[in-house]
């Protein structure tokens, strides 16, 4: 069967990289450059000319891109924040080859999605959507515009073929809301669903959900278009290795995300592609006892023009542990200081390299690649060919297969045992993949988010973090250490006279104090869930000082032991004494025989809470563990509303849902 051809002139990048910042970058920006009135004219003129130049470039890029899409007939759009949906899209676009088709993964933010109906101009074309959900059932930043367009448009998508794989997590209230919406809305607009919506649960086994969906999806595509698989899965390199023996060191990336030397010459605005190197001003242990390490960090943002609001998140780009990187070099027998580029073999692709190149293997493994999470099955499949022991090769292939035995083996040997790539290579000595192929396959190291634990009203020049260091023993007896928290823990305030610094940017959130300071707030944040509330409380204290306060400020905090991990105890008690915190309730879960959690204290104070919520329009905030705590607290609120408001369970659920819609019940939770 001859390959289909995609002549997608409509499918052109709206914002070519390097020409203008993406919407997500714009959104992520904490930097504010509010124009002063006197500067207005020059700014307007500057904007006008920049726009003119931008349009000129855009035309050039559009032409280039339109021609680059020749021969592609499957487009896999991804809505992704932390890279998983993007990875899945890449895998699906690669799969297309087995059916004589040509696929490409595409970021919807870079295309004019309002022209989606023009896919019908291409015979037998297919749009696949891998869509992750965030927040309160929201799309990812890069899918926001597409999502809004889908909501508003009445354009007919008659004849557009599509399929959706949703990525989400069942512990969240709005499970896979974005994927479900996209799937439903495309069908409503007349597009043809060629395969059922796939649902991936990150709390369960997202990889398995995807593999199982994909396994049935391709035969359905094959049948729908009347094409046949051209053969077995085969490993095809996407990037070619170029070794630079004699390169100007100034042209080699050393960890920058986009602009070369951006860490040496720092220029605002700072965002996900251009993080600010914030010096660490404070790094102290918060807990007084116990085996864990809970820490308070202060990042100095003086001079960066970064602005933030209480409730925002700070994103931090960590580095992988040096000893793990060295171990990889040793196992693979590679000189980590070799300067290389991995260049896309598809010259027309708009993704030239898997990470900034040229760079060294050491930099790639330290800054750009995720070497600490258990690898996905596609990585196992691709590296299997390099195992010289047939048994190892068979096991790797089995784990990458969709057989029940293979899935169970992958689940137990890789996921449950938390084997990362180093552990896999150690436990399969016959496996010796070339380092460049491994670098092509490993996913990108992601930024970690932290709820900002300060208020810019009080600390305009610093951003505070409250975090717990992740360290645990695996089933194989290894100690696994969380990448970012262990790296942050070791960030000493002065490092050989130089201040150690952290690449960071601010991501705006919807987690906000009420507009009116007279509104009561009820904050529930056990453990590190206290973080954003330190900012909220500082802000309420600042408002009170300005004579603008007045609303009740209620905190429900929980920790294991009063004497060990009552974080910010002195500060909180002082806020209580000074009347900033009008109520401080602490649940010490392990100081008595039975567990006492925040929700038990909520239940005890149901009259007061009901009065604050129903009569005084209090705002409720929950922060911390998404898996159990947030759900249990929500159920407790259902009970309180049911009992105190004399409602049925369903009425109480509706009552809380209405508060959510009105922005009076907000969650900042993670798992
Ligand atoms: C919006 C948001 C706000 C956040 N705010 C905060 C905050 O204020 N404070 C804070 O401390 N964290 C916060 N987090 C979590 C934070 O982003 C990181 O996920 C966390 O610090 C761990 O990062 P790490 O790189 O150290 O660990 P990683 O290297 O990412 O390792 C963590 C992973 O290890 C695994 N793991 C952890 N413990 C175990 C175990 N016992 N057994 C098996 N596997 C395990 C889990 O898969 C986990 O995802 C927030 C997350 C989000 C999304
Ligand atoms: N992905 C990651 O790597 C990562 C990293 C950090 C934190 N987290 C998440 O963030 C959460 C907070 O971590 P932390 O270390 O700050 O908290 P923590 O100290 O483990 O817990 C804080 C308090 O909450 C209690 N608690 C446990 N289950 C609860 C529930 N269902 N309802 C209400 N309270 C409950 C704990 O009690 P007991 O412990 O005595 O039961 C403890 O008293 C963790 O649970 C974890 O899910 C994830
Ligand atoms: C802060 C946060 C909020 C999330 N909110 C939701 C949600 O509301 N509904 C849902 O189904 N999944 C939610 N998820 C789970 C993600 O959608 C899921 O982990 C997905 O695999 C992420 O894909 P990505 O890596 O491509 O961004 C959330 C995850 C995080 C970290």
mmCIF file of N, CA and C and ligand atoms in Angstrom, residues 82 134 172 294-295 313-314 318 370 372-374 415-416 418 445-453 465-474 480-488 507 528-532 623 627 668-671, ligand 1:
data_model
loop_
_atom_site.group_PDB
_atom_site.id
_atom_site.type_symbol
_atom_site.label_atom_id
_atom_site.label_comp_id
_atom_site.label_asym_id
_atom_site.label_seq_id
_atom_site.Cartn_x
_atom_site.Cartn_y
_atom_site.Cartn_z
ATOM 1 N N UNK A 82 4.289 17.822 31.611
ATOM 2 C CA UNK A 82 5.536 17.246 32.108
ATOM 3 C C UNK A 82 6.079 16.155 31.184
ATOM 4 N N UNK A 134 -5.043 18.756 34.000
ATOM 5 C CA UNK A 134 -4.421 19.389 35.180
ATOM 6 C C UNK A 134 -5.446 20.200 35.958
ATOM 7 N N UNK A 172 -7.490 12.569 41.262
ATOM 8 C CA UNK A 172 -8.011 13.932 41.084
ATOM 9 C C UNK A 172 -9.503 13.886 40.788
ATOM 10 N N UNK A 294 13.024 17.703 56.363
ATOM 11 C CA UNK A 294 12.085 18.687 55.786
ATOM 12 C C UNK A 294 12.811 20.023 55.787
ATOM 13 N N UNK A 295 12.712 20.743 54.706
ATOM 14 C CA UNK A 295 13.574 21.937 54.606
ATOM 15 C C UNK A 295 12.828 23.184 54.168
ATOM 16 N N UNK A 313 3.281 28.761 41.953
ATOM 17 C CA UNK A 313 4.283 27.692 42.110
ATOM 18 C C UNK A 313 5.624 28.160 41.577
ATOM 19 N N UNK A 314 6.673 27.661 42.205
ATOM 20 C CA UNK A 314 7.992 27.914 41.634
ATOM 21 C C UNK A 314 8.447 26.598 41.006
ATOM 22 N N UNK A 318 16.259 20.690 38.412
ATOM 23 C CA UNK A 318 17.309 20.056 39.209
ATOM 24 C C UNK A 318 18.399 19.442 38.316
ATOM 25 N N UNK A 370 16.140 12.136 32.043
ATOM 26 C CA UNK A 370 15.620 11.517 33.264
ATOM 27 C C UNK A 370 16.258 10.137 33.413
ATOM 28 N N UNK A 372 16.418 8.673 36.553
ATOM 29 C CA UNK A 372 16.079 8.122 37.866
ATOM 30 C C UNK A 372 14.695 7.491 37.947
ATOM 31 N N UNK A 373 13.832 7.781 36.985
ATOM 32 C CA UNK A 373 12.525 7.121 37.000
ATOM 33 C C UNK A 373 12.616 5.789 36.258
ATOM 34 N N UNK A 374 11.812 4.814 36.622
ATOM 35 C CA UNK A 374 11.819 3.561 35.859
ATOM 36 C C UNK A 374 11.484 3.841 34.393
ATOM 37 N N UNK A 415 8.563 -1.420 37.571
ATOM 38 C CA UNK A 415 7.811 -0.382 38.272
ATOM 39 C C UNK A 415 7.798 -0.573 39.781
ATOM 40 N N UNK A 416 7.348 -1.747 40.226
ATOM 41 C CA UNK A 416 7.265 -1.959 41.677
ATOM 42 C C UNK A 416 8.639 -1.930 42.322
ATOM 43 N N UNK A 418 11.011 -0.173 41.316
ATOM 44 C CA UNK A 418 11.557 1.164 41.075
ATOM 45 C C UNK A 418 12.976 1.076 40.500
ATOM 46 N N UNK A 445 14.469 15.233 31.550
ATOM 47 C CA UNK A 445 14.363 15.538 32.977
ATOM 48 C C UNK A 445 13.428 16.732 33.127
ATOM 49 N N UNK A 446 12.442 16.608 33.998
ATOM 50 C CA UNK A 446 11.427 17.655 34.129
ATOM 51 C C UNK A 446 11.703 18.581 35.304
ATOM 52 N N UNK A 447 11.218 19.807 35.179
ATOM 53 C CA UNK A 447 11.275 20.728 36.312
ATOM 54 C C UNK A 447 10.354 20.195 37.402
ATOM 55 N N UNK A 448 10.671 20.506 38.663
ATOM 56 C CA UNK A 448 9.793 20.135 39.782
ATOM 57 C C UNK A 448 9.115 21.409 40.276
ATOM 58 N N UNK A 449 7.833 21.268 40.623
ATOM 59 C CA UNK A 449 7.078 22.419 41.123
ATOM 60 C C UNK A 449 7.029 22.419 42.644
ATOM 61 N N UNK A 450 7.057 23.615 43.215
ATOM 62 C CA UNK A 450 6.855 23.772 44.658
ATOM 63 C C UNK A 450 5.886 24.910 44.893
ATOM 64 N N UNK A 451 4.978 24.696 45.842
ATOM 65 C CA UNK A 451 4.024 25.750 46.195
ATOM 66 C C UNK A 451 4.796 26.820 46.941
ATOM 67 N N UNK A 452 4.727 28.035 46.466
ATOM 68 C CA UNK A 452 5.537 29.100 47.067
ATOM 69 C C UNK A 452 5.078 29.363 48.502
ATOM 70 N N UNK A 453 6.051 29.343 49.419
ATOM 71 C CA UNK A 453 5.733 29.448 50.846
ATOM 72 C C UNK A 453 6.005 30.853 51.381
ATOM 73 N N UNK A 465 10.492 28.056 49.780
ATOM 74 C CA UNK A 465 10.043 26.688 49.467
ATOM 75 C C UNK A 465 10.027 25.896 50.764
ATOM 76 N N UNK A 466 9.010 25.060 50.913
ATOM 77 C CA UNK A 466 8.976 24.117 52.039
ATOM 78 C C UNK A 466 8.858 22.733 51.423
ATOM 79 N N UNK A 467 9.873 21.896 51.610
ATOM 80 C CA UNK A 467 9.854 20.600 50.900
ATOM 81 C C UNK A 467 10.377 19.475 51.783
ATOM 82 N N UNK A 468 9.939 18.279 51.456
ATOM 83 C CA UNK A 468 10.430 17.100 52.172
ATOM 84 C C UNK A 468 11.346 16.316 51.228
ATOM 85 N N UNK A 469 12.490 15.915 51.754
ATOM 86 C CA UNK A 469 13.461 15.185 50.930
ATOM 87 C C UNK A 469 12.954 13.753 50.706
ATOM 88 N N UNK A 470 12.944 13.361 49.428
ATOM 89 C CA UNK A 470 12.456 12.020 49.065
ATOM 90 C C UNK A 470 13.606 11.022 49.106
ATOM 91 N N UNK A 471 13.430 9.989 49.893
ATOM 92 C CA UNK A 471 14.429 8.919 49.960
ATOM 93 C C UNK A 471 13.701 7.665 50.401
ATOM 94 N N UNK A 472 13.894 6.593 49.688
ATOM 95 C CA UNK A 472 13.210 5.354 50.077
ATOM 96 C C UNK A 472 13.994 4.151 49.602
ATOM 97 N N UNK A 473 13.716 3.028 50.253
ATOM 98 C CA UNK A 473 14.402 1.792 49.867
ATOM 99 C C UNK A 473 13.530 1.016 48.889
ATOM 100 N N UNK A 474 14.149 0.487 47.856
ATOM 101 C CA UNK A 474 13.367 -0.263 46.863
ATOM 102 C C UNK A 474 13.357 -1.746 47.228
ATOM 103 N N UNK A 480 16.796 4.750 46.778
ATOM 104 C CA UNK A 480 16.509 5.711 45.702
ATOM 105 C C UNK A 480 16.329 7.089 46.318
ATOM 106 N N UNK A 481 16.937 8.060 45.692
ATOM 107 C CA UNK A 481 16.846 9.427 46.227
ATOM 108 C C UNK A 481 16.143 10.325 45.227
ATOM 109 N N UNK A 482 15.201 11.116 45.694
ATOM 110 C CA UNK A 482 14.503 12.061 44.825
ATOM 111 C C UNK A 482 15.507 13.039 44.223
ATOM 112 N N UNK A 483 15.375 13.284 42.925
ATOM 113 C CA UNK A 483 16.371 14.100 42.220
ATOM 114 C C UNK A 483 16.421 15.515 42.788
ATOM 115 N N UNK A 484 15.278 16.201 42.751
ATOM 116 C CA UNK A 484 15.292 17.626 43.084
ATOM 117 C C UNK A 484 15.509 17.870 44.571
ATOM 118 N N UNK A 485 14.828 17.076 45.411
ATOM 119 C CA UNK A 485 14.908 17.380 46.844
ATOM 120 C C UNK A 485 16.305 17.095 47.400
ATOM 121 N N UNK A 486 16.958 16.040 46.894
ATOM 122 C CA UNK A 486 18.311 15.769 47.380
ATOM 123 C C UNK A 486 19.301 16.792 46.852
ATOM 124 N N UNK A 487 19.043 17.242 45.633
ATOM 125 C CA UNK A 487 19.900 18.285 45.059
ATOM 126 C C UNK A 487 19.711 19.595 45.831
ATOM 127 N N UNK A 488 18.441 19.919 46.145
ATOM 128 C CA UNK A 488 18.164 21.152 46.910
ATOM 129 C C UNK A 488 18.746 21.072 48.326
ATOM 130 N N UNK A 507 5.369 29.834 38.021
ATOM 131 C CA UNK A 507 4.202 29.437 37.249
ATOM 132 C C UNK A 507 2.962 29.938 37.981
ATOM 133 N N UNK A 528 3.891 19.086 54.214
ATOM 134 C CA UNK A 528 4.386 20.165 53.349
ATOM 135 C C UNK A 528 3.236 20.931 52.700
ATOM 136 N N UNK A 529 2.026 20.448 52.909
ATOM 137 C CA UNK A 529 0.833 21.174 52.448
ATOM 138 C C UNK A 529 0.685 22.526 53.132
ATOM 139 N N UNK A 530 1.499 22.770 54.148
ATOM 140 C CA UNK A 530 1.493 24.078 54.829
ATOM 141 C C UNK A 530 2.064 25.160 53.903
ATOM 142 N N UNK A 531 2.857 24.741 52.884
ATOM 143 C CA UNK A 531 3.664 25.697 52.104
ATOM 144 C C UNK A 531 2.899 26.951 51.650
ATOM 145 N N UNK A 532 1.852 26.837 50.829
ATOM 146 C CA UNK A 532 1.244 28.068 50.327
ATOM 147 C C UNK A 532 0.588 28.880 51.433
ATOM 148 N N UNK A 623 -4.321 21.919 50.689
ATOM 149 C CA UNK A 623 -3.033 21.721 50.005
ATOM 150 C C UNK A 623 -2.299 20.517 50.585
ATOM 151 N N UNK A 627 -3.557 12.029 47.009
ATOM 152 C CA UNK A 627 -4.021 10.641 46.940
ATOM 153 C C UNK A 627 -5.074 10.326 47.996
ATOM 154 N N UNK A 668 -4.726 22.696 46.006
ATOM 155 C CA UNK A 668 -3.376 22.718 45.427
ATOM 156 C C UNK A 668 -2.744 21.416 45.910
ATOM 157 N N UNK A 669 -2.980 20.359 45.150
ATOM 158 C CA UNK A 669 -2.598 19.038 45.658
ATOM 159 C C UNK A 669 -1.731 18.280 44.659
ATOM 160 N N UNK A 670 -0.924 17.399 45.166
ATOM 161 C CA UNK A 670 -0.044 16.595 44.327
ATOM 162 C C UNK A 670 0.104 15.208 44.939
ATOM 163 N N UNK A 671 0.524 14.224 44.113
ATOM 164 C CA UNK A 671 0.702 12.871 44.676
ATOM 165 C C UNK A 671 2.032 12.293 44.219
HETATM 166 C C1 LIG B 1 1.790 21.759 41.835
HETATM 167 C C2 LIG B 1 2.767 21.045 42.740
HETATM 168 C C3 LIG B 1 3.174 21.623 43.922
HETATM 169 C C4 LIG B 1 4.079 20.972 44.746
HETATM 170 N N1 LIG B 1 4.473 21.566 45.909
HETATM 171 C C5 LIG B 1 5.340 20.923 46.727
HETATM 172 C C6 LIG B 1 5.771 21.520 47.955
HETATM 173 O O1 LIG B 1 5.406 22.647 48.280
HETATM 174 N N2 LIG B 1 6.618 20.821 48.735
HETATM 175 C C7 LIG B 1 7.070 19.566 48.398
HETATM 176 O O2 LIG B 1 7.833 18.969 49.152
HETATM 177 N N3 LIG B 1 6.694 18.991 47.237
HETATM 178 C C8 LIG B 1 5.860 19.636 46.400
HETATM 179 N N4 LIG B 1 5.489 19.054 45.204
HETATM 180 C C9 LIG B 1 6.151 17.790 44.811
HETATM 181 C C10 LIG B 1 7.459 18.131 44.087
HETATM 182 O O3 LIG B 1 7.178 18.745 42.838
HETATM 183 C C11 LIG B 1 8.305 16.898 43.773
HETATM 184 O O4 LIG B 1 7.511 15.945 43.141
HETATM 185 C C12 LIG B 1 8.911 16.303 45.016
HETATM 186 O O5 LIG B 1 9.703 17.252 45.682
HETATM 187 C C13 LIG B 1 9.790 15.100 44.651
HETATM 188 O O6 LIG B 1 10.761 15.502 43.720
HETATM 189 P P1 LIG B 1 12.168 14.783 43.618
HETATM 190 O O7 LIG B 1 12.790 15.199 42.332
HETATM 191 O O8 LIG B 1 12.971 14.975 44.858
HETATM 192 O O9 LIG B 1 11.781 13.260 43.547
HETATM 193 P P2 LIG B 1 11.724 12.360 42.223
HETATM 194 O O10 LIG B 1 13.075 12.039 41.760
HETATM 195 O O11 LIG B 1 10.800 12.986 41.276
HETATM 196 O O12 LIG B 1 11.115 11.062 42.843
HETATM 197 C C14 LIG B 1 9.781 11.083 43.270
HETATM 198 C C15 LIG B 1 9.121 9.831 42.801
HETATM 199 O O13 LIG B 1 9.652 8.742 43.519
HETATM 200 C C16 LIG B 1 8.632 7.820 43.793
HETATM 201 N N5 LIG B 1 8.583 7.598 45.228
HETATM 202 C C17 LIG B 1 8.639 8.527 46.201
HETATM 203 N N6 LIG B 1 8.564 7.939 47.394
HETATM 204 C C18 LIG B 1 8.465 6.619 47.147
HETATM 205 C C19 LIG B 1 8.347 5.478 47.978
HETATM 206 N N7 LIG B 1 8.327 5.588 49.303
HETATM 207 N N8 LIG B 1 8.261 4.275 47.380
HETATM 208 C C20 LIG B 1 8.288 4.141 46.039
HETATM 209 N N9 LIG B 1 8.380 5.182 45.212
HETATM 210 C C21 LIG B 1 8.470 6.389 45.770
HETATM 211 C C22 LIG B 1 7.333 8.382 43.274
HETATM 212 O O14 LIG B 1 7.074 7.823 42.018
HETATM 213 C C23 LIG B 1 7.630 9.836 43.109
HETATM 214 O O15 LIG B 1 6.889 10.416 42.079
HETATM 215 C C24 LIG B 1 4.588 19.699 44.377
HETATM 216 C C25 LIG B 1 4.174 19.119 43.180
HETATM 217 C C26 LIG B 1 3.286 19.776 42.367
HETATM 218 C C27 LIG B 1 2.859 19.123 41.081
#
